Tab-separated table of C-alpha atoms and ligand atoms in Angstrom:
chain	number	residue	atom	x	y	z
Q	1	UNK	CA	125.891	92.835	101.101
Q	2	UNK	CA	122.535	94.405	101.877
Q	3	UNK	CA	119.280	93.389	100.220
Q	4	UNK	CA	116.766	96.172	99.692
Q	5	UNK	CA	113.180	95.300	98.813
Q	6	UNK	CA	110.982	98.276	97.943
Q	7	UNK	CA	107.199	98.259	97.380
Q	8	UNK	CA	107.076	94.799	95.865
Q	9	UNK	CA	103.603	93.581	94.872
Q	10	UNK	CA	102.474	90.391	93.198
Q	11	UNK	CA	99.008	89.216	92.190
Q	12	UNK	CA	98.554	85.752	90.654
Q	13	UNK	CA	96.400	85.306	87.538
Q	14	UNK	CA	93.654	83.783	89.742
Q	15	UNK	CA	93.324	87.133	91.523
Q	16	UNK	CA	95.144	86.216	94.764
Q	17	UNK	CA	97.297	89.130	95.885
Q	18	UNK	CA	100.248	87.291	97.406
Q	19	UNK	CA	102.354	90.413	98.133
Q	20	UNK	CA	101.097	93.906	98.842
Q	21	UNK	CA	103.740	96.680	98.814
Q	22	UNK	CA	106.396	94.741	100.662
Q	23	UNK	CA	109.453	96.765	101.719
Q	24	UNK	CA	112.298	95.241	103.747
Q	25	UNK	CA	115.969	95.948	104.343
Q	26	UNK	CA	117.932	92.781	104.955
Q	27	UNK	CA	121.537	93.106	106.197
Q	28	UNK	CA	124.169	90.364	106.478
Q	29	UNK	CA	123.435	87.737	109.127
Q	30	UNK	CA	120.412	85.563	109.744
Q	31	UNK	CA	117.090	87.152	108.845
Q	32	UNK	CA	113.798	85.468	109.696
Q	33	UNK	CA	110.649	85.933	107.616
Q	34	UNK	CA	107.871	84.610	109.807
Q	35	UNK	CA	104.244	84.123	108.848
Q	36	UNK	CA	101.421	81.588	108.627
Q	37	UNK	CA	100.788	79.380	105.614
Q	38	UNK	CA	99.590	81.407	102.657
Q	39	UNK	CA	101.172	84.645	103.953
Q	40	UNK	CA	103.243	85.127	100.799
Q	41	UNK	CA	106.641	83.927	102.028
Q	42	UNK	CA	107.354	81.496	99.199
Q	43	UNK	CA	106.226	84.035	96.634
Q	44	UNK	CA	108.719	86.555	98.014
Q	45	UNK	CA	111.480	83.911	98.200
Q	46	UNK	CA	110.886	82.874	94.592
Q	47	UNK	CA	110.978	86.508	93.476
Q	48	UNK	CA	114.266	87.053	95.324
Q	49	UNK	CA	115.612	83.879	93.735
Q	50	UNK	CA	114.656	85.322	90.281
Q	51	UNK	CA	112.278	82.429	89.571
Q	52	UNK	CA	109.286	84.748	89.428
Q	53	UNK	CA	108.800	88.445	88.682
Q	54	UNK	CA	106.999	91.003	90.817
Q	55	UNK	CA	104.238	93.083	89.206
Q	56	UNK	CA	105.817	96.228	90.627
Q	57	UNK	CA	108.519	97.375	92.996
Q	58	UNK	CA	112.299	97.118	93.028
Q	59	UNK	CA	114.868	94.858	94.650
Q	60	UNK	CA	118.570	95.573	94.984
Q	61	UNK	CA	121.265	93.211	96.229
Q	62	UNK	CA	124.169	95.566	96.792
Q	63	UNK	CA	124.787	96.995	93.312
Q	64	UNK	CA	122.638	94.443	91.520
Q	65	UNK	CA	119.101	95.089	90.273
Q	66	UNK	CA	117.533	91.728	91.153
Q	67	UNK	CA	114.534	92.050	88.815
Q	68	UNK	CA	116.530	93.135	85.735
Q	69	UNK	CA	119.926	91.499	86.179
Q	70	UNK	CA	118.870	87.925	86.824
Q	71	UNK	CA	122.126	86.360	85.673
Q	72	UNK	CA	124.188	88.506	88.031
Q	73	UNK	CA	121.892	87.628	90.930
Q	74	UNK	CA	122.097	83.939	90.181
Q	75	UNK	CA	125.890	84.072	90.430
Q	76	UNK	CA	125.760	85.350	94.001
Q	77	UNK	CA	122.657	83.625	95.277
Q	78	UNK	CA	121.889	80.216	96.738
Q	79	UNK	CA	118.301	79.006	96.997
Q	80	UNK	CA	116.965	76.073	98.978
Q	81	UNK	CA	113.330	75.632	97.979
Q	82	UNK	CA	110.585	74.232	100.181
Q	83	UNK	CA	110.317	71.067	98.139
Q	84	UNK	CA	113.777	69.899	97.269
Q	85	UNK	CA	113.551	67.113	94.697
Q	86	UNK	CA	116.556	64.809	94.320
Q	87	UNK	CA	117.439	61.992	91.991
Q	88	UNK	CA	116.926	58.987	94.291
Q	89	UNK	CA	119.305	56.610	92.533
Q	90	UNK	CA	122.322	58.903	92.545
Q	91	UNK	CA	124.733	59.403	95.436
Q	92	UNK	CA	125.187	62.760	97.149
Q	93	UNK	CA	128.759	63.012	95.910
Q	94	UNK	CA	127.809	62.307	92.279
Q	95	UNK	CA	124.904	64.739	92.234
Q	96	UNK	CA	126.839	67.527	93.937
Q	97	UNK	CA	129.663	67.006	91.457
Q	98	UNK	CA	127.112	67.261	88.653
Q	99	UNK	CA	125.660	70.514	90.027
Q	100	UNK	CA	129.191	71.877	90.430
Q	101	UNK	CA	129.786	71.306	86.719
Q	102	UNK	CA	126.510	73.099	85.911
Q	103	UNK	CA	127.646	75.933	88.152
Q	104	UNK	CA	130.704	76.278	85.929
Q	105	UNK	CA	133.399	74.885	88.204
Q	106	UNK	CA	135.262	73.339	85.277
Q	107	UNK	CA	138.657	72.360	86.684
Q	108	UNK	CA	138.443	68.838	88.031
Q	109	UNK	CA	140.758	69.275	91.009
Q	110	UNK	CA	139.085	72.495	92.153
Q	111	UNK	CA	135.688	70.835	91.775
Q	112	UNK	CA	136.724	67.838	93.877
Q	113	UNK	CA	137.900	70.184	96.602
Q	114	UNK	CA	134.688	72.220	96.580
Q	115	UNK	CA	132.523	69.095	96.665
Q	116	UNK	CA	134.524	67.597	99.535
Q	117	UNK	CA	134.456	70.837	101.536
Q	118	UNK	CA	130.690	71.201	101.138
Q	119	UNK	CA	129.983	67.564	102.035
Q	120	UNK	CA	132.106	67.959	105.156
Q	121	UNK	CA	130.510	71.288	106.068
Q	122	UNK	CA	127.019	69.795	105.837
Q	123	UNK	CA	128.112	66.702	107.743
Q	124	UNK	CA	127.422	64.351	104.830
Q	125	UNK	CA	130.983	63.259	104.086
Q	126	UNK	CA	130.596	59.864	105.751
Q	127	UNK	CA	127.409	59.110	103.791
Q	128	UNK	CA	128.514	60.655	100.481
Q	129	UNK	CA	128.403	57.314	98.630
Q	130	UNK	CA	124.830	56.526	99.720
Q	131	UNK	CA	121.988	56.975	97.274
Q	132	UNK	CA	119.912	60.085	97.941
Q	133	UNK	CA	116.719	58.003	97.895
Q	134	UNK	CA	117.833	56.478	101.202
Q	135	UNK	CA	118.520	59.823	102.873
Q	136	UNK	CA	116.376	61.017	105.797
Q	137	UNK	CA	114.526	64.334	105.538
Q	138	UNK	CA	117.258	66.096	107.486
Q	139	UNK	CA	120.069	64.652	105.378
Q	140	UNK	CA	118.225	65.691	102.251
Q	141	UNK	CA	117.835	69.241	103.565
Q	142	UNK	CA	121.523	69.399	104.388
Q	143	UNK	CA	122.298	68.139	100.911
Q	144	UNK	CA	120.090	70.947	99.596
Q	145	UNK	CA	122.231	73.411	101.533
Q	146	UNK	CA	125.394	71.929	100.017
Q	147	UNK	CA	123.903	72.476	96.540
Q	148	UNK	CA	122.750	75.988	97.434
Q	149	UNK	CA	126.244	76.858	98.692
Q	150	UNK	CA	128.013	75.952	95.431
Q	151	UNK	CA	129.726	79.036	94.099
Q	152	UNK	CA	129.949	80.787	97.501
Q	153	UNK	CA	126.695	82.745	97.453
Q	154	UNK	CA	126.580	86.056	99.292
Q	155	UNK	CA	122.866	85.596	99.805
Q	156	UNK	CA	121.266	82.307	100.796
Q	157	UNK	CA	117.490	81.894	100.670
Q	158	UNK	CA	116.001	79.047	102.665
Q	159	UNK	CA	112.273	78.408	102.368
Q	160	UNK	CA	110.523	76.510	105.216
Q	161	UNK	CA	113.517	74.265	105.870
Q	162	UNK	CA	112.570	72.615	109.158
Q	163	UNK	CA	109.046	71.465	108.323
Q	164	UNK	CA	109.073	67.685	108.588
Q	165	UNK	CA	112.425	67.369	110.372
Q	166	UNK	CA	112.629	65.489	113.650
Q	167	UNK	CA	113.945	67.489	116.648
Q	168	UNK	CA	117.548	66.268	116.420
Q	169	UNK	CA	117.731	66.870	112.672
Q	170	UNK	CA	116.186	70.275	113.147
Q	171	UNK	CA	118.822	71.341	115.685
Q	172	UNK	CA	121.621	70.103	113.439
Q	173	UNK	CA	120.156	71.932	110.480
Q	174	UNK	CA	119.706	75.206	112.383
Q	175	UNK	CA	123.292	74.997	113.648
Q	176	UNK	CA	124.487	74.648	110.076
Q	177	UNK	CA	122.484	77.712	109.030
Q	178	UNK	CA	123.777	79.806	111.916
Q	179	UNK	CA	127.360	79.070	110.875
Q	180	UNK	CA	126.532	80.267	107.374
Q	181	UNK	CA	124.989	83.447	108.764
Q	182	UNK	CA	128.408	84.455	110.051
Q	183	UNK	CA	129.669	85.043	106.513
Q	184	UNK	CA	126.704	85.924	104.331
Q	185	UNK	CA	123.100	87.066	104.394
Q	186	UNK	CA	120.716	84.187	105.046
Q	187	UNK	CA	116.958	84.628	104.730
Q	188	UNK	CA	114.988	81.969	106.513
Q	189	UNK	CA	111.310	81.771	105.677
Q	190	UNK	CA	109.290	79.833	108.223
Q	191	UNK	CA	105.981	79.500	110.040
Q	192	UNK	CA	107.805	78.137	113.104
Q	193	UNK	CA	108.445	80.834	115.704
Q	194	UNK	CA	111.253	78.896	117.435
Q	195	UNK	CA	113.274	78.742	114.215
Q	196	UNK	CA	113.457	82.526	114.279
Q	197	UNK	CA	113.928	82.998	118.026
Q	198	UNK	CA	116.791	80.523	118.172
Q	199	UNK	CA	118.623	81.830	115.152
Q	200	UNK	CA	117.823	85.227	113.725
Q	201	UNK	CA	119.233	88.618	114.627
Q	202	UNK	CA	116.548	90.394	112.645
Q	203	UNK	CA	113.075	89.412	111.545
Q	204	UNK	CA	109.863	90.448	109.855
Q	205	UNK	CA	106.334	89.152	110.348
Q	206	UNK	CA	104.211	88.820	107.211
Q	207	UNK	CA	100.524	87.999	106.868
Q	208	UNK	CA	98.258	88.141	103.820
Q	209	UNK	CA	101.010	89.667	101.726
Q	210	UNK	CA	101.654	92.542	104.133
Q	211	UNK	CA	104.615	93.140	106.437
Q	212	UNK	CA	103.210	93.673	109.937
Q	213	UNK	CA	106.410	94.062	111.946
Q	214	UNK	CA	110.142	94.444	111.341
Q	215	UNK	CA	112.217	94.010	114.474
Q	216	UNK	CA	115.120	92.495	116.327
Q	217	UNK	CA	113.656	89.491	118.154
Q	218	UNK	CA	115.236	90.306	121.538
Q	219	UNK	CA	114.169	93.957	121.384
Q	220	UNK	CA	110.634	93.047	120.351
Q	221	UNK	CA	110.383	90.563	123.220
Q	222	UNK	CA	111.624	93.191	125.690
Q	223	UNK	CA	108.907	95.595	124.542
Q	224	UNK	CA	106.283	93.034	125.500
Q	225	UNK	CA	107.414	92.978	129.118
Q	226	UNK	CA	104.521	93.863	131.454
Q	227	UNK	CA	101.979	93.415	128.664
Q	228	UNK	CA	101.585	89.629	128.582
Q	229	UNK	CA	99.499	87.955	131.257
Q	230	UNK	CA	98.926	84.282	131.845
Q	231	UNK	CA	96.081	82.344	133.388
Q	232	UNK	CA	95.378	78.627	133.620
Q	233	UNK	CA	91.681	77.918	133.102
Q	234	UNK	CA	89.296	75.086	132.285
Q	235	UNK	CA	88.577	74.670	128.608
Q	236	UNK	CA	84.890	75.540	129.107
Q	237	UNK	CA	85.903	78.956	130.497
Q	238	UNK	CA	87.719	79.900	127.310
Q	239	UNK	CA	84.794	81.430	125.396
Q	240	UNK	CA	84.053	83.829	128.236
Q	241	UNK	CA	87.755	84.654	128.625
Q	242	UNK	CA	87.922	85.511	124.928
Q	243	UNK	CA	84.883	87.788	125.216
Q	244	UNK	CA	86.360	89.741	128.116
Q	245	UNK	CA	90.078	89.841	127.351
Q	246	UNK	CA	92.489	90.164	124.437
Q	247	UNK	CA	93.480	86.488	124.314
Q	248	UNK	CA	96.446	86.133	121.967
Q	249	UNK	CA	97.205	82.430	122.403
Q	250	UNK	CA	96.030	79.283	124.139
Q	251	UNK	CA	97.868	76.076	124.880
Q	252	UNK	CA	96.877	72.817	126.503
Q	253	UNK	CA	98.716	72.253	129.764
Q	254	UNK	CA	98.169	68.964	131.593
Q	255	UNK	CA	94.477	68.849	130.683
Q	256	UNK	CA	93.917	72.545	131.391
Q	257	UNK	CA	94.214	75.553	129.127
Q	258	UNK	CA	97.039	78.081	129.457
Q	259	UNK	CA	95.913	81.452	128.152
Q	260	UNK	CA	98.090	84.430	127.248
Q	261	UNK	CA	96.334	87.800	127.281
Q	262	UNK	CA	97.637	91.129	125.980
Q	263	UNK	CA	96.992	94.088	128.312
Q	264	UNK	CA	98.907	97.238	129.290
Q	265	UNK	CA	98.159	96.601	132.983
Q	266	UNK	CA	96.996	93.599	135.004
Q	267	UNK	CA	93.691	92.323	133.579
Q	268	UNK	CA	92.595	90.964	136.982
Q	269	UNK	CA	93.404	88.759	139.984
Q	270	UNK	CA	93.168	85.556	137.943
Q	271	UNK	CA	96.253	86.583	135.938
Q	272	UNK	CA	100.004	86.447	136.544
Q	273	UNK	CA	102.592	88.387	134.563
Q	274	UNK	CA	104.150	86.126	131.925
Q	275	UNK	CA	107.793	86.110	130.848
Q	276	UNK	CA	107.304	87.240	127.238
Q	277	UNK	CA	108.792	85.312	124.319
Q	278	UNK	CA	108.785	85.606	120.550
Q	279	UNK	CA	105.547	83.649	120.295
Q	280	UNK	CA	103.852	86.442	122.271
Q	281	UNK	CA	105.339	89.009	119.879
Q	282	UNK	CA	104.064	86.993	116.926
Q	283	UNK	CA	100.517	86.480	118.208
Q	284	UNK	CA	100.191	90.053	119.516
Q	285	UNK	CA	101.271	91.290	116.084
Q	286	UNK	CA	98.873	89.000	114.226
Q	287	UNK	CA	96.029	90.095	116.536
Q	288	UNK	CA	96.825	93.761	115.877
Q	289	UNK	CA	97.936	94.773	119.388
Q	290	UNK	CA	101.354	95.876	118.135
Q	291	UNK	CA	102.883	96.556	114.718
Q	292	UNK	CA	101.359	97.942	111.543
Q	293	UNK	CA	97.949	96.313	111.919
Q	294	UNK	CA	97.534	98.366	115.094
Q	295	UNK	CA	98.958	101.513	113.463
Q	296	UNK	CA	96.435	101.167	110.637
Q	297	UNK	CA	93.555	100.617	113.045
Q	298	UNK	CA	94.594	103.705	115.017
Q	299	UNK	CA	94.888	105.789	111.850
Q	300	UNK	CA	91.420	104.703	110.753
Q	301	UNK	CA	89.859	105.491	114.154
L	401	LIG	P1	103.491	80.964	102.059
L	401	LIG	O1	104.797	80.563	101.481
L	401	LIG	O2	103.619	82.014	103.113
L	401	LIG	O3	102.674	79.803	102.520
L	401	LIG	P2	102.698	81.552	99.308
L	401	LIG	O4	103.600	82.581	98.756
L	401	LIG	O5	102.970	80.133	98.921
L	401	LIG	O6	102.646	81.691	100.909
L	401	LIG	O7	101.208	81.896	98.908
L	401	LIG	C1	100.622	83.177	99.085
L	401	LIG	C2	99.229	83.178	98.474
L	401	LIG	O8	99.340	83.060	97.051
L	401	LIG	C3	98.369	82.008	98.927
L	401	LIG	O9	97.025	82.479	98.995
L	401	LIG	C4	98.536	81.000	97.814
L	401	LIG	O10	97.386	80.183	97.705
L	401	LIG	C5	98.679	81.886	96.594
L	401	LIG	N1	99.530	81.285	95.536
L	401	LIG	C6	100.807	80.844	95.681
L	401	LIG	N2	101.293	80.400	94.503
L	401	LIG	C7	100.310	80.556	93.598
L	401	LIG	C8	100.198	80.295	92.193
L	401	LIG	N3	101.216	79.784	91.484
L	401	LIG	N4	99.013	80.588	91.596
L	401	LIG	C9	97.992	81.124	92.294
L	401	LIG	N5	98.022	81.405	93.606
L	401	LIG	C10	99.173	81.119	94.266
């Protein structure tokens, strides 16, 4: 089931324009929405989850008009918000059972089966009797997925799920999501580039409410080949480097500074060609070397 977002805009009462004419086509599979804090990701996720309305624009999920037919959307949609509050004194099994009742799974036997299947799928079966207050961040996130999956959603929206997870929990959580992506559309909103590069077959980059790039991660990385150059410098040389070259990112490397520069040809003898990755795509897009920021700058020139 394809999700079509057309010209969606949203301005909050305080005057902040969180979304500015956002258009995206999101097919089945894992879709990454990547952008820095404040880019507008959560606003878009909440609008898709029918918790908030856009000022203008249209959204269709297959046949369903997402803005007008909220009840129909809610039947086919699962939403895992950024902050997932749980009742700390209740066990995972009890709370999931409770949500299943709210979801309208009335028959007791069917409900038991659904609850068991979801707890097994999210790897929480062995700890199902534990109180949620004692769950780790990762376990809580996986419980959130179990809740979001009640009722077999065709679209699953996951907002900043890996923030605060330790590396092992993060891997387990991403594996769970990638299994889900085999059967339904999953939108993953994140500011973490690796989440997208490890998982998503399609992606968009958003900043200040505007979509800057829509791409397939592997294709976008391939297009950067020959355009990313690396140099290891002393920290005090950075200011000069930034004056003379299009520095897109810097990283500390054993006390030195690793610089990535965007250039169509070699910027000089101090540089080596770098093997491009999605981080280069992201920073080159944000800096306006590729994508719509560049197209706009070229149109204005
Ligand atoms: P992200 O999820 O990418 O961090 P958000 O959608 O949360 O971005 O926020 C986008 C912009 O809208 C930010 O400038 C944020 O401060 C602002 N914003 C978000 N929610 C509200 C709100 N309820 N009222 C006013 N401004 C908001």
